[in-house]
Coordinates of C-alpha atoms in Angstrom, one line a residue:
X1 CA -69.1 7.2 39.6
X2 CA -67.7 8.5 36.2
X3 CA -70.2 8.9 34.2
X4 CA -70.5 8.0 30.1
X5 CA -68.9 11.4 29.0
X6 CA -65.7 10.3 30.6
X7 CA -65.8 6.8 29.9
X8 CA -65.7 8.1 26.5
X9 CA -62.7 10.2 27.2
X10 CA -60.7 7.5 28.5
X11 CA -61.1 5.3 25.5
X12 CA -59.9 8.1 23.4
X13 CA -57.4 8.2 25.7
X14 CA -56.6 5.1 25.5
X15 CA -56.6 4.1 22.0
X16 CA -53.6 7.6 22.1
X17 CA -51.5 5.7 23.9
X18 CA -51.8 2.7 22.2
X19 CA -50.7 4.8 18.5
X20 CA -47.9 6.2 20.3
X21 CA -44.5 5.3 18.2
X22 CA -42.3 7.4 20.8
X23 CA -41.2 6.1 24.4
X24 CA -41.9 9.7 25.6
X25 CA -44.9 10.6 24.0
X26 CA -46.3 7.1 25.5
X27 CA -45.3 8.4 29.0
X28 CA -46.8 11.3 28.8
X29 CA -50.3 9.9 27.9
X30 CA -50.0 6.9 30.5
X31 CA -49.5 9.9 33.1
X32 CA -52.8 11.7 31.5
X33 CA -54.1 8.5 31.7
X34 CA -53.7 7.5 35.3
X35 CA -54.1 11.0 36.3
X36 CA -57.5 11.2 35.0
X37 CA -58.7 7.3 36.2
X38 CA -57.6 8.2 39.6
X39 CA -58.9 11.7 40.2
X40 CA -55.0 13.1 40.3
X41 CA -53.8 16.4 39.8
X42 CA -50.0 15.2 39.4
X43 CA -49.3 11.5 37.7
X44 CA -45.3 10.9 38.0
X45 CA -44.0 7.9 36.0
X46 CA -40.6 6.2 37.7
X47 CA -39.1 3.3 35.6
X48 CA -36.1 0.7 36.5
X49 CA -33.3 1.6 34.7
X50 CA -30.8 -1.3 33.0
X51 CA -29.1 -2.2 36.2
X52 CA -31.9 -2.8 38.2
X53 CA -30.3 -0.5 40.9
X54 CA -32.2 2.8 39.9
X55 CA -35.5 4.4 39.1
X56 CA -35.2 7.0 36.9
X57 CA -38.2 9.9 36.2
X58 CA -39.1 9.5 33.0
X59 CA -42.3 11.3 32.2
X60 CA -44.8 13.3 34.0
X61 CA -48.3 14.9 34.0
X62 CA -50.1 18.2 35.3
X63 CA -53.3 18.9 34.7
X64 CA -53.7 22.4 33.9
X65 CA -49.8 22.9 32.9
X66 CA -49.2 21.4 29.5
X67 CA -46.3 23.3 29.3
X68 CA -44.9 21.4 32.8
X69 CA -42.3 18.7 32.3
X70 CA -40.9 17.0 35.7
X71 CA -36.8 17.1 36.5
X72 CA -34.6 14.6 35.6
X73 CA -34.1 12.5 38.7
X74 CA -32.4 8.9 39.8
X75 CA -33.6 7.4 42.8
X76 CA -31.7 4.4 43.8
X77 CA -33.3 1.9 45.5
X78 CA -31.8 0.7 48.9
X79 CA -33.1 -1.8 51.0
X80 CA -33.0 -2.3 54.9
X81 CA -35.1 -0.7 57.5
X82 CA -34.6 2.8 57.5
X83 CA -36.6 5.6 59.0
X84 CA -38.6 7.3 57.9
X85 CA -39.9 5.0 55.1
X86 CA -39.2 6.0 51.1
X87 CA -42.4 5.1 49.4
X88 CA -41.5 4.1 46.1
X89 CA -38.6 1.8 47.8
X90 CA -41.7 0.5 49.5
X91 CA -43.3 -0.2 46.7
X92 CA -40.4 -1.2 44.4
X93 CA -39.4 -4.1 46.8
X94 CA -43.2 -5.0 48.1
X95 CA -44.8 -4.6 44.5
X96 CA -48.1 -3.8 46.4
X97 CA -50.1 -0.5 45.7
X98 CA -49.6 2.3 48.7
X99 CA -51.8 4.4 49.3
X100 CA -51.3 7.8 51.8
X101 CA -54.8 9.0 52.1
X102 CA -54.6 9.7 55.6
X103 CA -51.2 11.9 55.2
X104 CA -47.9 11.4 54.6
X105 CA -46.1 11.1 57.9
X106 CA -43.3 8.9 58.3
X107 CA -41.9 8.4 55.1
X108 CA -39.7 10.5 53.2
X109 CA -41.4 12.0 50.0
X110 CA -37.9 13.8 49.0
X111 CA -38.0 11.9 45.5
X112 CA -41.5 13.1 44.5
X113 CA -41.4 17.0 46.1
X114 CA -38.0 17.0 43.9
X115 CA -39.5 16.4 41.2
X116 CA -42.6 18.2 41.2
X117 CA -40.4 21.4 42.3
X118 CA -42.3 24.9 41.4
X119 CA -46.0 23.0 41.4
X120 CA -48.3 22.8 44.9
X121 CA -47.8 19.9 46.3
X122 CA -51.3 18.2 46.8
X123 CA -52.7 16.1 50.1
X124 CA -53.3 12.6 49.1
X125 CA -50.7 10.4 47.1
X126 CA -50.6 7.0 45.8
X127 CA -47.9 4.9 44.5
X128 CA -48.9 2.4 42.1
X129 CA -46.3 -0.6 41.0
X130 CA -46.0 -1.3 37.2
X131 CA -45.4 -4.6 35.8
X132 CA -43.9 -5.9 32.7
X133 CA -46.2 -9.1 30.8
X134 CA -43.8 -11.2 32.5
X135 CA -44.6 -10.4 36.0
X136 CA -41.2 -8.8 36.5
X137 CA -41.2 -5.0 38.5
X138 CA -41.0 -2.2 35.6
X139 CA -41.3 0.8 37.4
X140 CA -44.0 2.8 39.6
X141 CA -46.7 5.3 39.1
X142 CA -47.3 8.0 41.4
X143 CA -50.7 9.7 41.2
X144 CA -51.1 13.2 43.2
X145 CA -54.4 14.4 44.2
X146 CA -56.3 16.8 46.1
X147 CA -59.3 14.4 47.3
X148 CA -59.3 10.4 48.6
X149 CA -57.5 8.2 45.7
X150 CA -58.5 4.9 47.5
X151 CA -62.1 4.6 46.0
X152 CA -60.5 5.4 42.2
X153 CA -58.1 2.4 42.9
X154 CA -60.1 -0.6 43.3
X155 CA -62.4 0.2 40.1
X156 CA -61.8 -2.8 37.3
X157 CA -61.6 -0.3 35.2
X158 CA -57.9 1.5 36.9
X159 CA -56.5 -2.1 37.0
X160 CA -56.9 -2.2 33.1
X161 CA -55.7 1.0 32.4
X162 CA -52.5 0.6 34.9
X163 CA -52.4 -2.8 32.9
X164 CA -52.7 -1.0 29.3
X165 CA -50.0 1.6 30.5
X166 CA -47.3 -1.2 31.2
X167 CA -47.6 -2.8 28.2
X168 CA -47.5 0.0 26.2
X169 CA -44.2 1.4 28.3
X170 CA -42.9 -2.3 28.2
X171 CA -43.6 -2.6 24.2
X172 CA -42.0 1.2 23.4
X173 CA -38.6 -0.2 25.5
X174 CA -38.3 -2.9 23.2
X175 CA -38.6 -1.4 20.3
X176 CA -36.6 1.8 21.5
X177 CA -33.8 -0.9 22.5
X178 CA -34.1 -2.4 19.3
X179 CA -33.7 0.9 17.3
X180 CA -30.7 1.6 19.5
X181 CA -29.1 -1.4 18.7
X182 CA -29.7 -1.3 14.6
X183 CA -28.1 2.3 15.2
X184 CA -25.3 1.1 16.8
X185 CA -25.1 -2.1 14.5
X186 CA -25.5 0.4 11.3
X187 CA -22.6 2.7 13.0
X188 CA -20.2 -0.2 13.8
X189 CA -20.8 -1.4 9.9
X190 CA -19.9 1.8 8.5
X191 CA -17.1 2.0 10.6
X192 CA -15.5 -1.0 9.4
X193 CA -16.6 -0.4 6.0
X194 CA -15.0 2.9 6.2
X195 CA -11.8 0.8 7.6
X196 CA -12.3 -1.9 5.2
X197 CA -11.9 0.8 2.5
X198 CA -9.4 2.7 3.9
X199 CA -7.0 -0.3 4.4
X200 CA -8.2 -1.2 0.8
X201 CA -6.5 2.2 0.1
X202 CA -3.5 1.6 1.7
X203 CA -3.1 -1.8 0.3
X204 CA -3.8 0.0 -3.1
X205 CA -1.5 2.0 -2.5
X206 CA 1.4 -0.5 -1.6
X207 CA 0.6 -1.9 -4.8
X208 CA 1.3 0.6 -6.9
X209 CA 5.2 -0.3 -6.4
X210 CA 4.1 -4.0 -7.5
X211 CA 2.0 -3.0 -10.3
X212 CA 3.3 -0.2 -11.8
X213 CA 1.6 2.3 -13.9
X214 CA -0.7 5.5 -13.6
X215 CA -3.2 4.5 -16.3
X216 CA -7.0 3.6 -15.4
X217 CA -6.6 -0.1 -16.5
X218 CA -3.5 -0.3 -13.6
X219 CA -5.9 1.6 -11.0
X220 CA -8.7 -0.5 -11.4
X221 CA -6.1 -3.7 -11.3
X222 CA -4.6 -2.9 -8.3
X223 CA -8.2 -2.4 -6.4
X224 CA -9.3 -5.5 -7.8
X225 CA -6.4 -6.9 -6.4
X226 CA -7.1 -5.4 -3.3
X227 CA -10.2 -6.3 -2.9
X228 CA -9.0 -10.3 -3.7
X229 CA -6.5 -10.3 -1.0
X230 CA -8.8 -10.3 1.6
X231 CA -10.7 -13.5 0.0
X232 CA -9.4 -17.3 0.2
X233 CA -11.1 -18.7 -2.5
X234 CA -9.7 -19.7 -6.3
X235 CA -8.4 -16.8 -8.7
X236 CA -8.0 -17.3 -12.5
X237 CA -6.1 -14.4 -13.5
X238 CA -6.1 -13.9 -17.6
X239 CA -3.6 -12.2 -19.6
X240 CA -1.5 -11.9 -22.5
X241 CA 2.2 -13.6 -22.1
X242 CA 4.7 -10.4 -20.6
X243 CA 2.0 -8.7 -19.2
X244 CA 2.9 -10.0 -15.4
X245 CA 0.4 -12.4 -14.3
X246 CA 2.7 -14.0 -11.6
X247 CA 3.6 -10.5 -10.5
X248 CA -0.1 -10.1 -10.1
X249 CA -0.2 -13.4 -7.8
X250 CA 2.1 -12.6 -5.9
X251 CA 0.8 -8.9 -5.1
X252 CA -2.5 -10.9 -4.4
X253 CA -0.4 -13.3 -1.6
X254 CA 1.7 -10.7 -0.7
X255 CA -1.1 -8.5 0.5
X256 CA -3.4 -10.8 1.9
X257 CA -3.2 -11.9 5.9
X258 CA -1.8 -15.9 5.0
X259 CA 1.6 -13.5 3.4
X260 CA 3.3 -15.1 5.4
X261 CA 2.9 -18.4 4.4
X262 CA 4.5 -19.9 1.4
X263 CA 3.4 -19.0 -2.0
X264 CA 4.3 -22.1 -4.2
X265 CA 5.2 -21.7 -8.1
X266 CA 4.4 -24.4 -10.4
X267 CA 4.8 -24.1 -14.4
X268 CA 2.0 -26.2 -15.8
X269 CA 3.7 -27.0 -19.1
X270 CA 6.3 -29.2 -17.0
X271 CA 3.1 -30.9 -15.5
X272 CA 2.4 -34.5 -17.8
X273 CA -0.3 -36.7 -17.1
X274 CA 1.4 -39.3 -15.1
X275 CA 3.3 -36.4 -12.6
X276 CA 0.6 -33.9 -12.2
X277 CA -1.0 -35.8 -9.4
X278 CA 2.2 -36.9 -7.6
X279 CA 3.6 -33.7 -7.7
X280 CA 0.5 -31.8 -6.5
X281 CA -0.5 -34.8 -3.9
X282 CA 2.2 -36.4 -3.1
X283 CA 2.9 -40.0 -2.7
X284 CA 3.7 -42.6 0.1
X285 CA 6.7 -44.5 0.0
X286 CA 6.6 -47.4 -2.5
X287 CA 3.7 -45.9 -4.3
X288 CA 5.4 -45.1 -7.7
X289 CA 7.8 -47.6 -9.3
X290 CA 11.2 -46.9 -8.9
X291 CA 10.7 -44.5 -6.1
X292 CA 11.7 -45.5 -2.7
X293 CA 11.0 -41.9 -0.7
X294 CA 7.8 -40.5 -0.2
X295 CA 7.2 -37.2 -1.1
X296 CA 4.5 -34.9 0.4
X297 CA 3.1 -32.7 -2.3
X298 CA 3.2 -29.3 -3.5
X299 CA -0.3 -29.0 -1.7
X300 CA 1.1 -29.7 1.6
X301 CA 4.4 -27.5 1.0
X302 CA 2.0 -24.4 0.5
X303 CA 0.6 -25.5 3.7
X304 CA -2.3 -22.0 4.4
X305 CA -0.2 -20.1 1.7
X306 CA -0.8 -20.1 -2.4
X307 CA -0.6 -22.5 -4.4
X308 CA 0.3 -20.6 -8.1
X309 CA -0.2 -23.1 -11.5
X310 CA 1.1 -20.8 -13.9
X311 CA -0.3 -21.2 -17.7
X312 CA -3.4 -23.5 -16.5
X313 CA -4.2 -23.8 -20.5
X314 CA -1.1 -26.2 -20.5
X315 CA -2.5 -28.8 -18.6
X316 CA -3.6 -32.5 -20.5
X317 CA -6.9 -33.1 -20.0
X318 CA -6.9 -35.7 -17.5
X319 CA -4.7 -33.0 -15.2
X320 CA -7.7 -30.5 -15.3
X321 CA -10.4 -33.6 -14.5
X322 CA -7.8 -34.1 -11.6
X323 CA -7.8 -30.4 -10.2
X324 CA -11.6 -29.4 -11.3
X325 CA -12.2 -32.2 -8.6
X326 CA -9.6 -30.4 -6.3
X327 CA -12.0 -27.3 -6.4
X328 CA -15.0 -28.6 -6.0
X329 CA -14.5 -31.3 -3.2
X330 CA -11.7 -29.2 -1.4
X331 CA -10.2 -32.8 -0.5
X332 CA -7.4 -34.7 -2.4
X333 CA -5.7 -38.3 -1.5
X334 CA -2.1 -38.6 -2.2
X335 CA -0.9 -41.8 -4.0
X336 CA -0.5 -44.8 -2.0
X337 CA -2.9 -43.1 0.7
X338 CA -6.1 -44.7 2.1
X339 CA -7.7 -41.2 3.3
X340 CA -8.3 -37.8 2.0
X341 CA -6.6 -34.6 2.8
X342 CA -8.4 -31.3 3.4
X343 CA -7.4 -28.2 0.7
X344 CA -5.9 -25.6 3.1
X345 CA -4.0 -23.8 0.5
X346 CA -5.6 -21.5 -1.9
X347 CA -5.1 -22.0 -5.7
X348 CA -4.2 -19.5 -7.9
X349 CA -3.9 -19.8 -11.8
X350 CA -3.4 -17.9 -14.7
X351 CA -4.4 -18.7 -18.2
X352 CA -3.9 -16.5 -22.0
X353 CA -6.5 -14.4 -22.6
X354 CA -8.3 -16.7 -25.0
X355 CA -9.0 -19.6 -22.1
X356 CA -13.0 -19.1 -23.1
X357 CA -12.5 -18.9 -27.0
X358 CA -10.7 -22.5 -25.9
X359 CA -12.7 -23.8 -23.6
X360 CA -16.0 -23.1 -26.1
X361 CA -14.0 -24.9 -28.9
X362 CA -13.4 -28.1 -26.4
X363 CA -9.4 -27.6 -26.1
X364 CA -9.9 -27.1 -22.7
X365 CA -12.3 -28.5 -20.1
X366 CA -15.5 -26.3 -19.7
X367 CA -16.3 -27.2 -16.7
X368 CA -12.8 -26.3 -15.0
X369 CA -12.8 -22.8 -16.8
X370 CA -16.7 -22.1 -15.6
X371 CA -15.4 -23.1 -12.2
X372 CA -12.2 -20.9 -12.2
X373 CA -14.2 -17.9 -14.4
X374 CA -16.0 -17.4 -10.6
X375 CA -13.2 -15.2 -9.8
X376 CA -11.2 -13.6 -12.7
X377 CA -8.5 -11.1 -12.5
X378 CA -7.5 -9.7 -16.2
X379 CA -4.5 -8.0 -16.8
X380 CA -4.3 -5.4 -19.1
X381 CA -1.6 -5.6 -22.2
X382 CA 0.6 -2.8 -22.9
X383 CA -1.3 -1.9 -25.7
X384 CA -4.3 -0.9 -23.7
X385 CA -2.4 1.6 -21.2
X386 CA 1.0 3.1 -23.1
X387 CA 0.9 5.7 -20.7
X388 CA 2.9 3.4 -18.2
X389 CA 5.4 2.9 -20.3
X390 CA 7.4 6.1 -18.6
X391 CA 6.7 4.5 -15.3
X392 CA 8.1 1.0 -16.3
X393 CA 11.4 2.0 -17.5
X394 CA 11.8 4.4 -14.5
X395 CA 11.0 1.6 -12.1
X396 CA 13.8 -0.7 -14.1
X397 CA 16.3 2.4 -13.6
X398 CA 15.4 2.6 -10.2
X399 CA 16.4 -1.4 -9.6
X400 CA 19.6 -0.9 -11.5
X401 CA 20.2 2.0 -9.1
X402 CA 19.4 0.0 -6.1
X403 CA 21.3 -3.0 -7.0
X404 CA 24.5 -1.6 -9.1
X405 CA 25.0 1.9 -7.2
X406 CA 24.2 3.0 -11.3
X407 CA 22.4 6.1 -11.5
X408 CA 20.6 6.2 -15.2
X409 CA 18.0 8.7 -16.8
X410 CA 16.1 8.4 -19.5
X411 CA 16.6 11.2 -22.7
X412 CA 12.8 12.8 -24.0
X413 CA 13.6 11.4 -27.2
X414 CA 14.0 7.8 -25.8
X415 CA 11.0 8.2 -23.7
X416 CA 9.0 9.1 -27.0
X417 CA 11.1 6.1 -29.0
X418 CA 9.6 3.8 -26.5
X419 CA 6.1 5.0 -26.6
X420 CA 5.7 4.5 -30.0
X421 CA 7.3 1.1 -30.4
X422 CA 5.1 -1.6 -30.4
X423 CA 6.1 -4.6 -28.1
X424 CA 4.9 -7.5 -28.7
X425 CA 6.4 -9.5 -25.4
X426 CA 4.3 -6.6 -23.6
X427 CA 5.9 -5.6 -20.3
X428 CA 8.6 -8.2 -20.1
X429 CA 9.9 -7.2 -23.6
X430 CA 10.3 -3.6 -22.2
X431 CA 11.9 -4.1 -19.1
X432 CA 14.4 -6.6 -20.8
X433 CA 15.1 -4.0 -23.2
X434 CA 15.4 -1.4 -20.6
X435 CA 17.8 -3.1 -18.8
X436 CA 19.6 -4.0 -22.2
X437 CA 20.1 -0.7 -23.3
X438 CA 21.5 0.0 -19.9
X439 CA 23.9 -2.9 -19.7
X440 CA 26.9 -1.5 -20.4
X441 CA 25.8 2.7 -19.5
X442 CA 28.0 4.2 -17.2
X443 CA 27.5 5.9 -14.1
X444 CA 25.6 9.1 -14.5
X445 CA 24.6 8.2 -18.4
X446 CA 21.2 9.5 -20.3
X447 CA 19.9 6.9 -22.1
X448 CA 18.9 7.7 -25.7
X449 CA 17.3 6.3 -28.8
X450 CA 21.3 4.9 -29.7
X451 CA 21.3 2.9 -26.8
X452 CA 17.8 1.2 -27.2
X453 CA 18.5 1.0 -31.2
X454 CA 22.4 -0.6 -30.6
X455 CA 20.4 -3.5 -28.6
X456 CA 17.0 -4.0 -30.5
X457 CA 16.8 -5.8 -33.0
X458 CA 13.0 -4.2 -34.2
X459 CA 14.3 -0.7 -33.7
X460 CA 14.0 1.5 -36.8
X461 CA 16.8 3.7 -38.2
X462 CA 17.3 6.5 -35.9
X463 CA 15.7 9.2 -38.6
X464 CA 13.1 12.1 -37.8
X465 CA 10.6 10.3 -41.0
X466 CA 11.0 6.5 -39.2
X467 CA 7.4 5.5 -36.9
X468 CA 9.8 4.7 -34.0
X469 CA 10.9 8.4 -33.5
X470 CA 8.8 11.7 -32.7
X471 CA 9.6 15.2 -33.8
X472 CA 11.7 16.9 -31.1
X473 CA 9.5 19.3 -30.0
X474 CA 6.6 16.8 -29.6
X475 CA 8.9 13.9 -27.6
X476 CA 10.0 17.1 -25.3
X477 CA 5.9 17.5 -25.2
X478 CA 5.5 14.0 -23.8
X479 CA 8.6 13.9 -21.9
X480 CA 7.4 16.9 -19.3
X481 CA 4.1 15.8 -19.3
X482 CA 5.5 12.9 -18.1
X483 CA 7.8 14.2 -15.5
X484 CA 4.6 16.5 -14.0
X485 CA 2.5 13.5 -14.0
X486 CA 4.9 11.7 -11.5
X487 CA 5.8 14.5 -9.7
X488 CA 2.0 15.4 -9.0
X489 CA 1.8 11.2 -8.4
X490 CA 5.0 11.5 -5.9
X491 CA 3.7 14.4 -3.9
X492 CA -0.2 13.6 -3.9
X493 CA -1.4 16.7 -6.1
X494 CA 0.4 19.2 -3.9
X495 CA 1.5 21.5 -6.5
X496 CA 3.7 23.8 -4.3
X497 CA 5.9 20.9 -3.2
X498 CA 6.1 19.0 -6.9
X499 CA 7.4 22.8 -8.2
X500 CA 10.0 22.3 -6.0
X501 CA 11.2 18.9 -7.0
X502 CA 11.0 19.7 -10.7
X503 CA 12.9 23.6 -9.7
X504 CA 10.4 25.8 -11.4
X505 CA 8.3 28.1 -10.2
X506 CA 4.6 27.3 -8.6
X507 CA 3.0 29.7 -11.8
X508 CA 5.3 27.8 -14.4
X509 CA 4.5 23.9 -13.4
X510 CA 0.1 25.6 -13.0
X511 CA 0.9 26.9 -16.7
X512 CA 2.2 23.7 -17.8
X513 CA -0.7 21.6 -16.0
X514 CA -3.3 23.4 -17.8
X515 CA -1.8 23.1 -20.9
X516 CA -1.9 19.4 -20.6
X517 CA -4.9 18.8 -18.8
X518 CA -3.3 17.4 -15.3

């Protein structure tokens, strides 16, 4: 009869188990637990492992060794008749409580002597099958005792307990498998946001061949453009006219996984009213007038690819009604047709910088530029990063080079000419004065201040008080800070190997590096 002291006891018990937050730390009280309801010594905990081949020991109880912790141990369950008789097969298979009071002969303990290795091994045993909510087998209990267990197993109060310890071993499971999997989830997420970024590194760095130039404005371009080519949706990209906004597109196609599908140019200013929709959407035959073929549409040319409407700002009004419908419905009907078309290609456009100042002021249509301003792309003038100036020319040397077999440099004092001459056509003005000034250079020629001046027309007198032209010693000064820079840029930071593609010494190009801050 247990008396009110130890009802008292197993409630507190109880209500343990039921705080546990840990799978182990509930198996250890549900063997306390069982141990105590049943008068055991030794309470052994067995539960089904994830291929419902096994049962694995997964907790254990001694009383009067809280130090004791059972072996790990896999039983696998086998049917058939064998002899002798394993009893938590028995049990596993039969899902009905055995009980050995009278002794243990003829079945094969093995599994629990195993596991209870350095500890007596008591006289009476029981096995006790565990059930999930569902009815399904969970696992077995086996309690160890040195007096009768029978008369502790059909108490009400056992069966609620043994009930109590399954749900609390089936609830930890869940949650433990549900931990698991967020930790694996949250692993697999930063491993592709790890690859994500380190292919957004790469593409970065493909880019910089594209989009040349070492100043911040360029880095943060190219990542924005990095980032883009992944995406499908509509890009406005802004600019100033020269500064490369159909490089920019292209770099955007070029780099995303539809590259190789066709990327389609259109100039908007050549776009009138009565062509824009023909020309985008195509026509069947005997649609329009005069025209006896039908055509199929720069849509449909781009097929998955880019379509690319260059100077947007130029288009009549009733050409940006036409497309801001485009965008929105992702459907279009070509002329003559009596069904839509679904978008497949993804638009491009690029605008001046002053598309909003426009589009406030009603010269352009606000609701097209509040539509495209989703996704803007702006590309920095030359004025905002004359640091690339070096890299530009060198990059128009290095096509000459590829394409004429003309090897060119550039003289310190040219370099220092060009950096302090404004340029109002941004980036195209320079490269088509680069490659002016080395129209007629010879093979192995230093381009100098002459050459630039002979074919520019803004160029000052060559004259140390002119704007256009540096002191000596300070051009030299920009020059070799410019030839570190893109050695350090060519060799990524490794100082030993950029000393020897500049020939001097490690100490010299450290010297000159502090000196300029690189």
């Amino acid at each position: 009869m247990i008396d009110q002291f130890n009802m008292r006891d197993h409630f507190v018990s109880l209500c343990n188990l039921v705080n546990q937050t840990r799978l182990d730390g509930v198996l250890v009280q549900s063997g306390e637990l069982i141990a105590n309801m049943t008068g055991g010594r030794i309470a052994l905990i067995y539960l089904l492992d994830a291929t419902g081949r096994n049962l694995v020991l997964s907790g254990g109880y001694a009383h009067g060794f809280s130090t004791w912790a059972p072996g790990s141990l896999v039983h696998p369950l086998q049917g058939g008749g064998g002899s002798p008789v394993c009893p938590l097969t028995q049990v596993a298979f039969t899902g009905k409580t055995l009980c050995l009071d009278n002794g243990m002969a003829g079945y094969d303990i093995s599994p629990v002597t195993k596991a209870i290795d350095g500890l007596s091994l008591p006289t009476h045993m029981a096995v006790l099958p565990l059930a999930r909510a569902n009815a399904d087998f969970l696992g077995v209990a086996v309690v160890l005792a040195d007096g009768a267990i029978a008369p502790w197993l059909d108490r009400s109060v056992t069966r609620q307990i043994l009930r109590a310890v399954s749900s609390s071993i089936e609830t930890r499971q869940v949650v433990a498998g549900q931990e698991n999997e967020k930790a694996m989830l949250e692993k697999s997420l930063a491993r592709a946001e790890g690859d994500r970024m380190s292919l957004r590194r790469r593409v970065t760095g493909r880019l910089s061949k594209r989009l040349i130039g070492r100043s911040r404005p360029m880095q943060i371009l190219r990542e924005k453009v990095a980032h883009l080519a992944g995406k499908t949706g509509p890009v406005m990209i802004l600019g100033d006219d020269g500064v490369g906004k159909e490089k920019v597109a292209r770099a955007m196609h070029e780099h995303s996984i539809q590259s190789s599908a066709p990327f389609v140019y259109v100039n908007c200013a050549s776009l009138s009213a009565d062509i824009f929709a023909p020309e985008l959407f195509g026509h069947k035959r005997g649609a329009i007038k005069g025209v006896a073929s039908a055509r199929k549409g720069l849509l449909r040319k781009a097929g998955n690819g880019v379509l690319y409407l260059d100077g947007i700002d130029r288009l009549c009004g009733p050409s940006q009604e036409m497309l801001l419908r485009l965008l929105e419905t992702r459907q279009y009907r070509p002329l003559g047709s009596e069904r839509d078309m679904e978008l497949s290609a993804r638009i491009i456009v690029s605008a001046r910088s002053d598309l909003s100042v426009r589009a406030q002021e009603g010269a352009f249509l606000p609701g097209l530029y509040y539509r495209l301003r989703e996704t803007t792309v702006t590309v920095p003038s030359l004025g905002e990063c004359r640091e690339d100036i070096g890299d530009i020319v060198h990059a128009v040397l290095a096509g000459i080079e590829r394409e004429e077999k003309r090897h060119l440099k550039l003289h310190p004092t040219a370099f220092a000419f060009l950096s302090q001459r404004p340029f109002a056509g941004d980036r195209r003005e320079l490269e088509g004065l680069t490659r002016l000034a080395a129209s007629d250079a010879e093979d192995g020629t230093m381009l100098t201040v002459a050459h630039f001046q002979a074919v520019d027309a803004a160029a000052m007198p060559e004259n140390a008080s002119s704007p256009g032209v540096l002191p000596l010693p300070e051009a030299m000064a920009m020059f070799e800070q410019d030839l570190i820079t893109r050695a350090l840029a060519q060799t990524d930071g490794n100082r030993t190997t950029a000393a020897q593609m500049l020939g001097v010494p490690k100490r010299t190009l450290a010297d000159k590096c502090k000196k300029y801050g690189l």
